[in-house]
PDB file of C-alpha atoms in Angstrom:
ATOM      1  CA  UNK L   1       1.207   9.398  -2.569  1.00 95.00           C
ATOM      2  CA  UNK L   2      -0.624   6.282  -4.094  1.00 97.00           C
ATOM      3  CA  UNK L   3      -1.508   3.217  -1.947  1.00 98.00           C
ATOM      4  CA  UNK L   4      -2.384   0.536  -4.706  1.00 98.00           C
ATOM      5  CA  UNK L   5      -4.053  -2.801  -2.383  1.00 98.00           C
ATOM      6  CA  UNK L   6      -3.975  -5.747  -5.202  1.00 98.00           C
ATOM      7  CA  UNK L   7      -6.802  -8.106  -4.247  1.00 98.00           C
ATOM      8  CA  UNK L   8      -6.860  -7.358  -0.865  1.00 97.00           C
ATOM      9  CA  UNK L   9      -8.287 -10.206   1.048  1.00 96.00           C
ATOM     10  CA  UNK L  10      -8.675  -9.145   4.681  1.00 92.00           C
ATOM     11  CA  UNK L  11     -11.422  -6.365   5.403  1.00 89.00           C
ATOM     12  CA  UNK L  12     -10.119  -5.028   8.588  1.00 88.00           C
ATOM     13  CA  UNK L  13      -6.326  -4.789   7.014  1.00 92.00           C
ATOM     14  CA  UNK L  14      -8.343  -2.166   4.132  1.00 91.00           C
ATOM     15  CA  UNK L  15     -10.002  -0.392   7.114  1.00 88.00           C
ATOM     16  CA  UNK L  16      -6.723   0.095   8.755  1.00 90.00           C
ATOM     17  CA  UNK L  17      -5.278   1.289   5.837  1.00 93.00           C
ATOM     18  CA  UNK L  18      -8.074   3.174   4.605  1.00 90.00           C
ATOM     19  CA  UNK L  19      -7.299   5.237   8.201  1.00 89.00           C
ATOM     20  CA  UNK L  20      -3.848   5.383   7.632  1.00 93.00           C
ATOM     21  CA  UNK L  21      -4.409   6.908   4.431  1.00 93.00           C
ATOM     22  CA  UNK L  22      -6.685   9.863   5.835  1.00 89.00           C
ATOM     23  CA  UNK L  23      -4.293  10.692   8.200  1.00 90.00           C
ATOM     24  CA  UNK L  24      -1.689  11.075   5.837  1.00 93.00           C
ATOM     25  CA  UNK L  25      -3.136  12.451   2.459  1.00 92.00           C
ATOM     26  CA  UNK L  26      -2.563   9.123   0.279  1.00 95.00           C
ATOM     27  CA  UNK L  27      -4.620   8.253  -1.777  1.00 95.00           C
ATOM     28  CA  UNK L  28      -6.016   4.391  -1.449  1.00 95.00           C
ATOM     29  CA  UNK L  29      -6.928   2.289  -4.918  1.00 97.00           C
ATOM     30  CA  UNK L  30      -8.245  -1.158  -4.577  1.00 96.00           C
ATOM     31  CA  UNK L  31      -7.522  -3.904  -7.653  1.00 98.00           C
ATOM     32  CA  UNK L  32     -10.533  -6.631  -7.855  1.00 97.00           C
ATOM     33  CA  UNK L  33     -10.502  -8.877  -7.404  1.00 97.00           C
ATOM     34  CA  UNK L  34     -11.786  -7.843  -3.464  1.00 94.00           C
ATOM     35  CA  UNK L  35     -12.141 -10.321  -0.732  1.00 91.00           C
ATOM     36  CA  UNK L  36     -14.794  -8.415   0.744  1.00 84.00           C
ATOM     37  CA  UNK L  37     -17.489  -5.325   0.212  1.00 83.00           C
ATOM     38  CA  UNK L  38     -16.614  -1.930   0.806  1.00 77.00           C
ATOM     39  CA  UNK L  39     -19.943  -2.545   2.912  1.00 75.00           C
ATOM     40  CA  UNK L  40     -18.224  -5.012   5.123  1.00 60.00           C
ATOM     41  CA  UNK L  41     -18.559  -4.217   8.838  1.00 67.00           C
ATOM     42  CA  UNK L  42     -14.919  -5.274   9.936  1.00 58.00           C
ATOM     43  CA  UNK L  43     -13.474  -3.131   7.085  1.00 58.00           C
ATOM     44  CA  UNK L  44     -15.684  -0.266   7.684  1.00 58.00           C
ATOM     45  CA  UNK L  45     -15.081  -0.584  11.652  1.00 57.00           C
ATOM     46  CA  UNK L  46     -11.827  -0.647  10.900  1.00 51.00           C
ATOM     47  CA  UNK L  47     -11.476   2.632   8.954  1.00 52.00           C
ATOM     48  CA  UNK L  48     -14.127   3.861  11.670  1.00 50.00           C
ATOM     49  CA  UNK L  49     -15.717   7.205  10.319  1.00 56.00           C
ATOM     50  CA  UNK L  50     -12.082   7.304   8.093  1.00 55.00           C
ATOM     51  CA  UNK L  51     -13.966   6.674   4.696  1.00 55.00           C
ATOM     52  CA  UNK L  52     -15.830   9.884   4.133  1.00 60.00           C
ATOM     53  CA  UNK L  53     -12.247  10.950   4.555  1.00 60.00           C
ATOM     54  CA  UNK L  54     -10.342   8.720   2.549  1.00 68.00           C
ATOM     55  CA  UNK L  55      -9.810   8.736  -1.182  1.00 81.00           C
ATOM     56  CA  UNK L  56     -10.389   5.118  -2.000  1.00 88.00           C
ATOM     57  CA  UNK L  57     -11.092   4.095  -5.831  1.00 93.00           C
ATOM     58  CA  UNK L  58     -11.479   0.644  -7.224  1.00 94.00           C
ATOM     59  CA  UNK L  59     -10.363  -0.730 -10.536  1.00 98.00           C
ATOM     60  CA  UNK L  60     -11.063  -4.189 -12.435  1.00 98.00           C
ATOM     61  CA  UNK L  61      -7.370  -4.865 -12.633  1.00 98.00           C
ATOM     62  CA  UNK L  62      -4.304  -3.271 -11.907  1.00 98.00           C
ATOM     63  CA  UNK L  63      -3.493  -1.740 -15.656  1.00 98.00           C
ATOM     64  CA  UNK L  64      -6.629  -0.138 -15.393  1.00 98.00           C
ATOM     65  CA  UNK L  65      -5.486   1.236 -11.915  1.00 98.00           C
ATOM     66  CA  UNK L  66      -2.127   2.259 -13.909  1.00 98.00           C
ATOM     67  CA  UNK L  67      -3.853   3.332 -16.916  1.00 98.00           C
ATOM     68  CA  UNK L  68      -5.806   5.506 -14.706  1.00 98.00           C
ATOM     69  CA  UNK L  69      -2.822   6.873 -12.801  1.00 97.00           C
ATOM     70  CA  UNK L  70       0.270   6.371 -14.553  1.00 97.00           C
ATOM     71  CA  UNK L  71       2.520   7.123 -11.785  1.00 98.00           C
ATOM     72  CA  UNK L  72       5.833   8.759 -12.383  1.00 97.00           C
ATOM     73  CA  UNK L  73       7.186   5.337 -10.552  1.00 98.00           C
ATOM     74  CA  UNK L  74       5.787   2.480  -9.187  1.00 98.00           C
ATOM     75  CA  UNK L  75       7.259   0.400  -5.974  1.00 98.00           C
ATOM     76  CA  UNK L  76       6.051  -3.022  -5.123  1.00 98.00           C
ATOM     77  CA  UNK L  77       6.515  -4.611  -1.442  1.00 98.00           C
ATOM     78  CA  UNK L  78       7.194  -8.244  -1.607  1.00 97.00           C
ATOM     79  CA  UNK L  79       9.670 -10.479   0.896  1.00 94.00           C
ATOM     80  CA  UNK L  80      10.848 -12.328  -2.241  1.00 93.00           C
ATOM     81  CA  UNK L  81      12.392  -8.572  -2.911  1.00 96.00           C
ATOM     82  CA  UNK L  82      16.319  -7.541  -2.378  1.00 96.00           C
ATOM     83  CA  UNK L  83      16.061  -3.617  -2.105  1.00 98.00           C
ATOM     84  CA  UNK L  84      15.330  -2.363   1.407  1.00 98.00           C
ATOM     85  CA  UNK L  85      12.235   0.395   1.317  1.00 98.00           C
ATOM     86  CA  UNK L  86      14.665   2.927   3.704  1.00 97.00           C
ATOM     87  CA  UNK L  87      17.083   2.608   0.149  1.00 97.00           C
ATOM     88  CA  UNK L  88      14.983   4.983  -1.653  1.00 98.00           C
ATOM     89  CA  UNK L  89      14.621   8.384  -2.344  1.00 98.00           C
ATOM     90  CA  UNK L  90      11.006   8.594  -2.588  1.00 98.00           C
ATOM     91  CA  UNK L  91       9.450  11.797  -4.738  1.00 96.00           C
ATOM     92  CA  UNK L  92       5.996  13.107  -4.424  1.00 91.00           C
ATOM     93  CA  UNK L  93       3.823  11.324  -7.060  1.00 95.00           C
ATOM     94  CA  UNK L  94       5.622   7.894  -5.871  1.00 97.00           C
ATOM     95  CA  UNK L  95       3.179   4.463  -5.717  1.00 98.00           C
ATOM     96  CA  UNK L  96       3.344   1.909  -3.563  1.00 98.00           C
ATOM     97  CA  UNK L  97       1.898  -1.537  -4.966  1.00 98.00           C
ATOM     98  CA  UNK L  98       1.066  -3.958  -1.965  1.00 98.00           C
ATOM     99  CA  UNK L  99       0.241  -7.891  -2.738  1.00 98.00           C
ATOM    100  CA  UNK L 100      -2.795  -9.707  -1.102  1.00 97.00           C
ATOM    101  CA  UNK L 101      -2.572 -11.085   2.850  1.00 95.00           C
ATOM    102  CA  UNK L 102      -1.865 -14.929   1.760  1.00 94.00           C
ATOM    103  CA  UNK L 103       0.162 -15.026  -1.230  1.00 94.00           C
ATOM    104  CA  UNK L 104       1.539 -11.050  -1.684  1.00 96.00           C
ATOM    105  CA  UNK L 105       2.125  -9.690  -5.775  1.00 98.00           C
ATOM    106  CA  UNK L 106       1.928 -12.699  -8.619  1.00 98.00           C
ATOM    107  CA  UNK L 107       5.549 -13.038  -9.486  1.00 97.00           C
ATOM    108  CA  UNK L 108       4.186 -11.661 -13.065  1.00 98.00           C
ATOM    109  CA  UNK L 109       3.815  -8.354 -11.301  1.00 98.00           C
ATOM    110  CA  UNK L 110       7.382  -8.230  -9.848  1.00 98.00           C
ATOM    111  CA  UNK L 111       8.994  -9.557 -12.990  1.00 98.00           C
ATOM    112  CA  UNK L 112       7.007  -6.366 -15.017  1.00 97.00           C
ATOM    113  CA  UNK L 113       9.586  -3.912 -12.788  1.00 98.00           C
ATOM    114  CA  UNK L 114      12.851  -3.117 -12.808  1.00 98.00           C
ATOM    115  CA  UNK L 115      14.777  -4.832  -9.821  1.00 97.00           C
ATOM    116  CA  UNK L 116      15.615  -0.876  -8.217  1.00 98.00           C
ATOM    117  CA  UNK L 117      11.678  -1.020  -7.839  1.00 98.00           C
ATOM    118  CA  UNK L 118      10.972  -4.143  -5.784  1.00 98.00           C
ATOM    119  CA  UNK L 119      11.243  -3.299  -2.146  1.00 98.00           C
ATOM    120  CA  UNK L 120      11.368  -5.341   0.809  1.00 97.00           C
ATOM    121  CA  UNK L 121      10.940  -4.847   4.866  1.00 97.00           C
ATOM    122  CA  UNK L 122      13.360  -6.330   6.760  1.00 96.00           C
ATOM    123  CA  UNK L 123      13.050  -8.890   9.218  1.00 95.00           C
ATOM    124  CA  UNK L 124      14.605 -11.648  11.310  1.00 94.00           C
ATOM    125  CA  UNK L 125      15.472 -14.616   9.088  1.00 92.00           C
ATOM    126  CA  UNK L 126      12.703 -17.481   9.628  1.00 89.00           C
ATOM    127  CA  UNK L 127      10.066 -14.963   9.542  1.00 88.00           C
ATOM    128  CA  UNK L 128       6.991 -15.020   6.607  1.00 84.00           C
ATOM    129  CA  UNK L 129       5.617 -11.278   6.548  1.00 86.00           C
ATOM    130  CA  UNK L 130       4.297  -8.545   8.262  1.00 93.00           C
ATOM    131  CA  UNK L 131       0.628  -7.877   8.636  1.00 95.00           C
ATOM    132  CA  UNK L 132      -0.525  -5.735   5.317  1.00 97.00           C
ATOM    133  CA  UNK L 133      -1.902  -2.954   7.594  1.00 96.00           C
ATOM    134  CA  UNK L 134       1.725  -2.997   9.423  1.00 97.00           C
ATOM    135  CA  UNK L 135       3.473  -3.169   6.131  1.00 97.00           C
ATOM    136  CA  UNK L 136       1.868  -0.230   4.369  1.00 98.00           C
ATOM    137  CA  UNK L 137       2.339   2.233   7.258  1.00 98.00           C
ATOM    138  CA  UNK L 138       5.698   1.796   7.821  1.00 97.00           C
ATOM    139  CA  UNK L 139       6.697   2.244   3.948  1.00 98.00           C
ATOM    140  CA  UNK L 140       4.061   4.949   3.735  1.00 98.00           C
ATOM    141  CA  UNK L 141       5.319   6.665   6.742  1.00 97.00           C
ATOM    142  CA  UNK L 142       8.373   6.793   5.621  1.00 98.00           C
ATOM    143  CA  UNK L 143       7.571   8.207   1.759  1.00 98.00           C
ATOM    144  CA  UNK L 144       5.471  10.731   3.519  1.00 97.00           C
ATOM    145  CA  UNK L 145       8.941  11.764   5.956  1.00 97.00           C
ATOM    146  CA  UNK L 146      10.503  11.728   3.043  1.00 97.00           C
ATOM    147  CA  UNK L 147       8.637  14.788   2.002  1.00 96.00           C
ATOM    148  CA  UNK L 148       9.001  16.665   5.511  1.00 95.00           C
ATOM    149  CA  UNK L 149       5.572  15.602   6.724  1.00 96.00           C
ATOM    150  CA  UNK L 150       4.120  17.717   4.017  1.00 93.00           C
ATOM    151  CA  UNK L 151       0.225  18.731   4.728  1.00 91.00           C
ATOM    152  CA  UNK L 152       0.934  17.600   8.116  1.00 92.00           C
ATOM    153  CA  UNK L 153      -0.599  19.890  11.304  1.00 83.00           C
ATOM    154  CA  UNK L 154       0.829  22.149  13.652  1.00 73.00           C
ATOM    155  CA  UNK L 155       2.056  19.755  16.416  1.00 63.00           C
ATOM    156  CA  UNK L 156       2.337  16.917  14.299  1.00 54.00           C
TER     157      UNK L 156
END
């Protein structure tokens, strides 16, 4: 699995999910621009000692980060979304596309996919967003169920 972060804005959200991505075997790509250094102590507290186990790459913009992967499909999270994430049948080579902390995807971005891939989270009405960190494991978790916990230990 592919966790794409476009302009990611928060470091300790990146550190989180940096962690999150070790623990599950996704791979994590960052689009610039990056509010923050990789260097950054919150991020790298964040993703504790995670980093020499995560996979993280950074691109200059996200075709290059599609160029370089061209994923089978692409998903993107946004609230402005009508397809619930737990509506999908994810597949193994799936990518989730996640939108900045303050402002999520560029409605550009969503308007470049088909409707069947722009996914939302549910939540009570009145409500703005989840916290990116939040948002990415619980979509992540469940493309990585999805797959029967694949690479996943004994005990897990």
């Amino acid at each position: 699995m592919d966790i794409l972060l476009y302009e990611p804005e928060i470091p300790p959200n990146t550190g989180n999910i940096m962690r999150l991505c070790a623990n599950i075997g996704a791979r994590l790509h960052l689009i610039e621009p990056l509010g923050f250094t990789l260097e950054d102590r919150l991020m790298r507290r964040a993703g504790l000692d995670y980093a020499d186990w995560s996979r993280v790459k950074t691109y200059a913009s996200l075709a290059a980060c599609l160029d370089a992967l061209q994923p089978p499909r692409l998903f993107a999270l946004s609230t402005r979304s009508r397809r619930c994430y737990a509506e999908v049948d994810f597949r193994v080579g799936d990518a989730l596309l996640f939108g900045p902390e303050t402002r999520g995807l560029p409605e550009e971005v969503l308007a470049a996919l088909p409707a069947d891939r722009r996914l939302r989270i549910p939540m009570r009405p009145g409500n703005r967003s989840l916290n990116l960190s939040n948002a990415v494991a619980l979509v992540a978790y469940e493309v990585w169920r999805q797959s029967g916990f694949a690479g996943a230990g004994a005990g897990s």
